[in-house]
Each structure stands twice: as C-alpha cells, then as structure tokens.
Amino acid sequence: MEWWRRFGPPSGDEPKLTDTLGRYVIVTFVKGTNMGTYEAARHIPGVSGHELSYVADKHFSIVLLNEAIADLVNAHARLDISQAWGDGTAVAADGTHMDTYLDNLLSETSVRYGKPGGIAYRHVSDT
C-alpha cells in the first residue's frame, strides 16, 4: 500500500527530494499532530524546518491528504484482522470542544457550546 504516492509536486513530475518517502512521512506526522514544520525539525535530526515547510507547501494539499487517508482506511478494511470485531455496521461518534485563540482563522462559534473554538471529532467503528 503506497499511500505516499498521492503526494508530489503540482507539475506531476517526480519529486526531487532527498529521501522522498521519509520527508512525506514526517510532513504527514507534522500535519496530523499540528506540530509545525520548524518545531518538528528541532526534534528530528537530518531535516530542516525550511525543507519540511517547502514539502508541506509544495507537495501536500488537503485534497491529497484526504486521498491518502482514504487509501489507508481502505487498505485497513481489507485486512483480516479488521473483520475480527465486526462487519462495519456499528459505529459511535463524539465531538469535543477545544478552546482556541480568539483571532484564530480556523475557529468558529459553536451553537452547542456557545463559544468560539473548534470541535475535535472522532469516530470508532466495529472494524
């Protein structure tokens, strides 16, 4: 399963990066944890914040990230072990309000919670 094949330069050419797979794994981790490229580079030897920032800006997009997520989810669903707990007909969902800075461009005022912030959404299924 090559989920990283989704990423690359917008031109469609082959990426000209040192250790392309390694850079894509690190940037995927950075985006998933919302750590930031320069903060990650402080803790990961062999990469610079500038390099990770370049990869994140030029080789990643929300659309491509969602396609890679779908690849991983579909690959997991094909594994025998994912069927051990059920057939995929049961699911639970939950959201948790997360406070954010007042001027954060990504925050919204929640109707349910009545204050600005974000909702951390998660779901668990029987697969």
Backbone as a chain_set.jsonl record, in Angstrom:
{"seq": "MEWWRRFGPPSGDEPKLTDTLGRYVIVTFVKGTNMGTYEAARHIPGVSGHELSYVADKHFSIVLLNEAIADLVNAHARLDISQAWGDGTAVAADGTHMDTYLDNLLSETSVRYGKPGGIAYRHVSDT", "coords": {"N": [[0.856, -1.174, 0.0], [0.86, 1.968, -1.034], [0.521, 4.755, 0.16], [1.766, 7.211, 0.131], [2.143, 7.877, -2.496], [0.277, 9.627, -3.357], [1.142, 12.198, -2.876], [3.161, 14.927, -4.056], [4.916, 17.112, -6.384], [3.007, 19.821, -7.829], [3.25, 19.844, -10.585], [3.293, 17.259, -11.4], [5.58, 15.932, -11.957], [8.372, 13.796, -11.074], [9.285, 13.865, -7.64], [11.987, 15.838, -6.48], [13.468, 15.324, -4.122], [15.589, 14.681, -1.317], [15.443, 11.54, 0.077], [12.555, 11.024, -0.323], [10.249, 9.505, 0.563], [10.716, 9.46, 3.348], [10.557, 12.203, 3.947], [7.886, 12.718, 3.275], [6.572, 11.103, 5.142], [7.334, 12.358, 7.541], [6.225, 14.953, 7.165], [3.535, 14.281, 6.945], [3.092, 13.338, 9.538], [3.624, 15.735, 10.916], [1.535, 17.372, 9.95], [-0.642, 15.891, 10.868], [-0.392, 16.036, 13.637], [-0.414, 18.698, 14.068], [1.867, 20.067, 14.676], [3.804, 21.716, 13.434], [6.232, 22.671, 11.059], [8.806, 23.746, 11.604], [9.06, 23.367, 14.337], [8.998, 20.569, 14.439], [11.376, 19.997, 13.051], [13.24, 20.827, 14.883], [13.383, 18.683, 16.579], [13.887, 16.434, 15.111], [16.522, 14.846, 13.771], [18.538, 15.634, 10.9], [16.809, 16.927, 9.167], [15.556, 20.074, 8.002], [13.675, 22.934, 9.091], [12.972, 24.62, 7.017], [13.127, 22.917, 4.792], [11.117, 20.997, 5.4], [8.919, 22.694, 5.517], [8.823, 23.571, 2.861], [8.22, 21.136, 1.551], [5.721, 20.606, 2.717], [4.232, 22.795, 1.78], [4.463, 22.702, -1.037], [4.103, 20.063, -1.918], [1.937, 18.914, -0.704], [-1.623, 18.918, -0.142], [-4.924, 19.621, 1.05], [-6.795, 18.067, -0.307], [-5.158, 16.035, -1.431], [-4.153, 14.921, 0.929], [-6.512, 13.922, 2.083], [-7.109, 11.965, 0.165], [-4.966, 10.207, 0.555], [-5.518, 9.404, 3.174], [-7.921, 8.041, 2.731], [-6.906, 5.928, 1.186], [-5.378, 4.576, 3.155], [-7.381, 3.868, 5.022], [-9.019, 2.207, 3.456], [-7.173, 0.18, 2.827], [-6.737, -0.856, 5.366], [-9.291, -1.831, 5.909], [-9.368, -4.035, 4.264], [-7.827, -5.908, 5.538], [-7.603, -9.004, 7.299], [-7.727, -8.935, 10.089], [-9.183, -6.641, 10.647], [-11.779, -7.39, 10.4], [-12.285, -8.879, 12.603], [-13.657, -7.82, 14.781], [-16.151, -7.111, 13.898], [-18.605, -6.399, 11.302], [-18.663, -3.898, 10.237], [-21.013, -2.493, 10.601], [-21.639, -1.122, 12.894], [-21.127, 1.898, 14.659], [-19.687, 4.568, 16.561], [-19.825, 8.0, 17.414], [-18.253, 11.056, 18.408], [-17.806, 14.355, 19.633], [-15.579, 16.853, 20.791], [-15.31, 19.922, 22.379], [-12.827, 22.28, 21.712], [-10.868, 24.779, 23.039], [-9.707, 27.729, 21.418], [-7.435, 30.28, 20.209], [-8.726, 33.614, 20.246], [-8.581, 35.112, 17.84], [-8.171, 33.208, 15.907], [-8.139, 31.931, 12.683], [-9.309, 29.538, 11.996], [-11.205, 28.904, 13.842], [-14.595, 28.67, 14.992], [-17.768, 29.882, 16.147], [-19.42, 27.813, 18.247], [-22.621, 26.453, 18.077], [-23.681, 24.649, 19.853], [-21.936, 24.779, 22.102], [-21.702, 27.474, 22.536], [-19.53, 29.228, 22.396], [-16.429, 30.454, 20.979], [-14.218, 28.302, 19.125], [-12.974, 25.04, 18.329], [-14.057, 21.846, 17.084], [-13.117, 18.719, 18.06], [-13.434, 15.927, 16.364], [-14.269, 12.514, 16.465], [-14.527, 9.082, 15.55], [-15.498, 5.696, 16.14], [-15.515, 2.513, 14.856], [-16.83, -0.842, 14.472], [-14.97, -2.131, 13.039]], "CA": [[0.0, 0.0, 0.0], [1.728, 3.134, -1.179], [-0.295, 5.95, 0.396], [2.561, 8.415, -0.142], [2.127, 8.182, -3.938], [-0.677, 10.729, -3.565], [1.808, 13.478, -2.715], [4.18, 15.259, -5.042], [4.815, 18.475, -6.9], [1.797, 20.047, -8.626], [3.52, 19.61, -12.005], [3.158, 15.839, -11.685], [6.91, 15.359, -12.142], [8.938, 13.086, -9.933], [9.844, 14.783, -6.645], [13.446, 15.911, -6.449], [13.8, 15.465, -2.709], [16.396, 13.65, -0.682], [14.6, 10.666, 0.897], [11.179, 11.478, -0.538], [9.327, 8.817, 1.464], [10.954, 9.945, 4.708], [10.022, 13.568, 4.073], [6.418, 12.636, 3.255], [6.144, 10.551, 6.433], [7.497, 13.398, 8.561], [5.25, 16.029, 6.947], [2.221, 13.727, 7.306], [3.061, 13.378, 11.004], [3.54, 17.142, 11.316], [0.18, 17.854, 9.679], [-1.573, 15.155, 11.725], [-0.269, 16.469, 15.033], [-0.48, 20.154, 14.073], [3.07, 20.492, 15.377], [4.522, 22.772, 12.736], [7.426, 22.127, 10.424], [10.029, 24.182, 12.275], [9.102, 22.694, 15.639], [9.376, 19.176, 14.18], [12.785, 19.967, 12.656], [14.057, 20.982, 16.1], [13.442, 17.41, 17.296], [14.179, 15.338, 14.187], [17.813, 15.113, 13.146], [18.677, 15.398, 9.472], [15.877, 17.728, 8.361], [15.452, 21.474, 8.411], [12.327, 23.487, 9.053], [12.758, 25.151, 5.674], [12.868, 21.787, 3.904], [9.796, 20.447, 5.706], [7.937, 23.693, 5.125], [8.742, 23.508, 1.4], [7.491, 19.912, 1.195], [4.327, 20.778, 3.138], [3.571, 23.795, 0.942], [4.518, 22.412, -2.473], [3.799, 18.672, -2.26], [0.746, 18.48, 0.032], [-2.834, 19.733, -0.132], [-5.992, 18.952, 1.8], [-7.365, 17.038, -1.188], [-4.217, 14.911, -1.493], [-4.109, 14.308, 2.251], [-7.739, 13.127, 2.223], [-6.979, 10.782, -0.692], [-4.047, 9.293, 1.231], [-6.263, 8.854, 4.305], [-8.846, 7.046, 2.173], [-6.099, 4.754, 0.828], [-5.045, 3.855, 4.381], [-8.601, 3.291, 5.59], [-9.431, 1.092, 2.594], [-6.208, -0.904, 2.999], [-7.017, -1.463, 6.678], [-10.558, -2.573, 5.821], [-9.13, -5.3, 3.566], [-7.083, -6.83, 6.39], [-8.426, -9.981, 8.022], [-7.903, -8.551, 11.49], [-10.192, -5.589, 10.794], [-13.091, -8.033, 10.447], [-12.374, -9.67, 13.826], [-14.572, -7.22, 15.752], [-17.486, -6.901, 13.341], [-18.73, -6.294, 9.836], [-18.706, -2.5, 9.829], [-22.367, -1.943, 10.691], [-21.814, -0.363, 14.133], [-20.179, 2.998, 14.792], [-20.006, 5.583, 17.565], [-19.172, 9.27, 17.088], [-18.232, 12.002, 19.515], [-17.074, 15.587, 19.385], [-15.146, 17.543, 21.998], [-14.999, 21.327, 22.127], [-11.447, 22.65, 22.016], [-10.672, 26.224, 23.044], [-8.681, 28.243, 20.51], [-7.217, 31.721, 20.35], [-9.886, 34.359, 19.762], [-8.403, 35.559, 16.454], [-7.788, 32.067, 15.083], [-8.947, 31.894, 11.462], [-9.971, 28.247, 11.852], [-12.221, 28.677, 14.868], [-15.964, 29.123, 14.75], [-18.577, 29.867, 17.358], [-20.22, 26.603, 18.276], [-24.002, 26.629, 18.517], [-23.884, 23.779, 21.006], [-21.168, 25.211, 23.263], [-21.91, 28.901, 22.696], [-18.287, 29.984, 22.468], [-15.558, 30.14, 19.844], [-13.284, 27.194, 19.284], [-13.058, 24.002, 17.308], [-14.595, 20.572, 17.552], [-12.301, 17.542, 17.75], [-14.405, 14.884, 16.052], [-13.719, 11.178, 16.294], [-15.486, 8.0, 15.49], [-14.97, 4.357, 16.32], [-16.432, 1.524, 14.286], [-16.511, -2.204, 14.902], [-13.873, -2.704, 12.243]], "C": [[0.897, 1.229, 0.0], [0.926, 4.428, -1.056], [0.449, 7.223, 0.026], [2.576, 8.782, -1.618], [1.166, 9.318, -4.263], [0.009, 12.088, -3.575], [2.842, 13.695, -3.811], [4.001, 16.68, -5.526], [3.583, 18.638, -7.783], [2.0, 19.785, -10.118], [3.302, 18.157, -12.39], [4.49, 15.163, -11.934], [7.326, 14.571, -10.906], [9.504, 14.09, -8.931], [11.368, 14.71, -6.648], [13.911, 16.182, -5.021], [14.765, 14.369, -2.294], [15.468, 12.851, 0.227], [13.129, 11.116, 0.852], [10.201, 10.828, 0.437], [9.487, 9.314, 2.894], [10.385, 11.332, 4.935], [8.497, 13.551, 4.104], [5.88, 12.078, 4.572], [6.229, 11.62, 7.516], [6.446, 14.491, 8.397], [3.826, 15.537, 7.254], [2.054, 13.726, 8.823], [2.873, 14.807, 11.505], [2.128, 17.674, 11.108], [-0.837, 17.177, 10.593], [-1.551, 15.6, 13.17], [-0.383, 17.973, 15.183], [0.73, 20.749, 14.809], [3.725, 21.699, 14.721], [5.856, 22.253, 12.244], [8.711, 22.523, 11.146], [10.168, 23.552, 13.654], [9.527, 21.232, 15.459], [10.864, 19.08, 13.857], [13.707, 20.137, 13.863], [14.298, 19.641, 16.781], [13.804, 16.225, 16.409], [15.504, 15.635, 13.495], [17.767, 14.844, 11.634], [17.71, 16.148, 8.585], [15.88, 19.164, 8.875], [13.999, 21.913, 8.344], [11.988, 24.017, 7.68], [12.397, 24.023, 4.704], [11.474, 21.201, 4.138], [8.69, 21.409, 5.303], [7.736, 23.687, 3.607], [7.92, 22.292, 0.962], [6.009, 20.064, 1.538], [3.57, 21.728, 2.212], [3.443, 23.36, -0.509], [4.083, 21.004, -2.85], [2.514, 18.16, -1.612], [-0.41, 19.442, -0.226], [-3.875, 18.962, 0.672], [-6.598, 17.825, 0.971], [-6.463, 15.812, -1.229], [-4.127, 14.182, -0.16], [-5.347, 13.444, 2.486], [-7.701, 11.874, 1.359], [-6.057, 9.749, -0.052], [-4.723, 8.646, 2.44], [-7.223, 7.772, 3.825], [-8.097, 5.779, 1.767], [-5.787, 3.919, 2.059], [-6.263, 3.17, 4.991], [-9.044, 2.082, 4.768], [-8.482, -0.092, 2.712], [-6.448, -1.616, 4.327], [-8.287, -2.304, 6.622], [-10.383, -3.916, 5.122], [-8.372, -6.321, 4.407], [-8.037, -7.776, 7.121], [-8.71, -9.539, 9.446], [-8.973, -7.472, 11.671], [-11.6, -6.169, 10.856], [-13.307, -8.818, 11.746], [-13.408, -9.125, 14.803], [-15.969, -6.979, 15.197], [-17.441, -6.703, 11.84], [-18.848, -4.85, 9.355], [-20.072, -1.857, 9.931], [-22.594, -1.121, 11.963], [-20.727, 0.701, 14.228], [-20.65, 3.936, 15.902], [-19.223, 6.841, 17.203], [-19.263, 10.203, 18.283], [-17.446, 13.229, 19.083], [-16.753, 16.254, 20.704], [-14.777, 18.973, 21.633], [-13.58, 21.615, 22.578], [-11.354, 24.169, 21.96], [-9.558, 26.598, 22.071], [-8.463, 29.717, 20.823], [-8.396, 32.46, 19.724], [-9.765, 34.755, 18.302], [-7.971, 34.435, 15.523], [-8.712, 31.991, 13.873], [-9.723, 30.59, 11.302], [-11.067, 28.013, 12.884], [-13.568, 29.235, 14.429], [-16.678, 29.158, 16.087], [-19.512, 28.675, 17.274], [-21.618, 26.907, 18.798], [-24.234, 25.828, 19.795], [-23.202, 24.319, 22.257], [-21.248, 26.708, 23.505], [-20.654, 29.734, 22.852], [-17.397, 29.594, 21.302], [-14.612, 28.992, 20.168], [-13.407, 26.238, 18.118], [-13.623, 22.743, 17.924], [-13.65, 19.465, 17.106], [-13.291, 16.387, 17.588], [-13.692, 13.549, 15.929], [-14.838, 10.165, 16.212], [-14.766, 6.667, 15.647], [-15.997, 3.414, 15.711], [-16.014, 0.129, 14.755], [-15.487, -2.874, 13.996], [-12.59, -1.984, 12.573]], "O": [[1.616, 1.476, 0.969], [0.682, 5.113, -2.049], [-0.175, 8.214, -0.355], [2.98, 9.891, -1.967], [1.244, 9.906, -5.342], [-0.478, 13.026, -4.206], [3.331, 12.74, -4.415], [3.061, 17.37, -5.134], [3.158, 17.677, -8.425], [1.034, 19.534, -10.838], [3.143, 17.845, -13.57], [4.539, 13.946, -12.108], [6.712, 14.67, -9.844], [10.138, 15.067, -9.332], [11.951, 13.637, -6.802], [14.642, 17.135, -4.754], [14.758, 13.271, -2.85], [14.776, 13.432, 1.063], [12.555, 11.528, 1.86], [9.407, 11.524, 1.07], [8.494, 9.563, 3.577], [9.801, 11.61, 5.983], [7.884, 14.289, 4.875], [4.846, 12.533, 5.063], [5.306, 11.773, 8.316], [5.838, 14.915, 9.38], [3.006, 16.298, 7.768], [0.989, 14.076, 9.331], [2.068, 15.061, 12.401], [1.581, 18.348, 11.98], [-1.788, 17.815, 11.044], [-2.572, 15.548, 13.856], [-0.443, 18.479, 16.303], [0.631, 21.784, 15.469], [4.157, 22.618, 15.418], [6.528, 21.486, 12.933], [9.615, 21.7, 11.281], [11.277, 23.24, 14.086], [10.328, 20.719, 16.24], [11.542, 18.173, 14.341], [14.834, 19.642, 13.858], [15.296, 19.469, 17.482], [14.008, 15.121, 16.912], [15.594, 16.582, 12.714], [17.058, 13.955, 11.164], [17.778, 16.023, 7.363], [16.173, 19.419, 10.043], [13.195, 21.326, 7.621], [10.853, 23.886, 7.221], [11.477, 24.158, 3.897], [10.739, 20.941, 3.185], [7.645, 20.99, 4.805], [6.606, 23.787, 3.127], [7.038, 22.403, 0.11], [5.143, 19.694, 0.745], [2.404, 21.493, 1.895], [2.422, 23.621, -1.146], [3.725, 20.77, -4.004], [2.053, 17.069, -1.949], [-0.202, 20.625, -0.494], [-3.704, 17.772, 0.936], [-6.88, 16.748, 1.497], [-6.933, 14.684, -1.082], [-4.036, 12.955, -0.129], [-5.238, 12.346, 3.032], [-8.205, 10.828, 1.767], [-6.334, 8.551, -0.108], [-4.517, 7.461, 2.699], [-7.327, 6.711, 4.44], [-8.594, 4.674, 1.98], [-5.912, 2.695, 2.027], [-6.181, 2.021, 5.426], [-9.405, 1.048, 5.33], [-8.922, -1.242, 2.699], [-6.368, -2.842, 4.4], [-8.348, -3.375, 7.226], [-11.162, -4.84, 5.357], [-8.284, -7.487, 4.022], [-9.139, -7.388, 7.51], [-9.812, -9.746, 9.955], [-9.6, -7.393, 12.728], [-12.521, -5.498, 11.321], [-14.389, -9.361, 11.966], [-13.981, -9.89, 15.579], [-16.885, -6.671, 15.959], [-16.395, -6.821, 11.201], [-19.109, -4.614, 8.175], [-20.275, -0.768, 9.395], [-23.639, -0.484, 12.098], [-19.563, 0.447, 13.92], [-21.848, 4.079, 16.149], [-18.087, 6.756, 16.738], [-20.213, 10.153, 19.064], [-16.531, 13.14, 18.265], [-17.561, 16.227, 21.632], [-14.021, 19.206, 20.689], [-13.177, 21.244, 23.681], [-11.718, 24.781, 20.955], [-8.582, 25.862, 21.923], [-9.206, 30.321, 21.596], [-8.997, 31.969, 18.768], [-10.765, 34.736, 17.584], [-7.449, 34.706, 14.442], [-9.933, 31.988, 14.023], [-10.696, 30.541, 10.55], [-11.786, 27.018, 12.802], [-13.651, 30.147, 13.606], [-16.236, 28.532, 17.05], [-20.3, 28.553, 16.336], [-21.775, 27.545, 19.839], [-24.912, 26.294, 20.711], [-23.79, 24.327, 23.338], [-20.891, 27.169, 24.59], [-20.711, 30.84, 23.39], [-17.58, 28.535, 20.701], [-14.259, 28.751, 21.323], [-13.892, 26.603, 17.047], [-13.659, 22.597, 19.146], [-13.408, 19.293, 15.911], [-13.902, 15.935, 18.556], [-12.612, 13.476, 15.342], [-15.935, 10.365, 16.732], [-13.584, 6.536, 15.327], [-17.189, 3.498, 16.006], [-14.958, -0.038, 15.366], [-15.174, -4.051, 14.17], [-11.541, -2.307, 12.017]]}, "num_chains": 1, "name": "protein.A"}
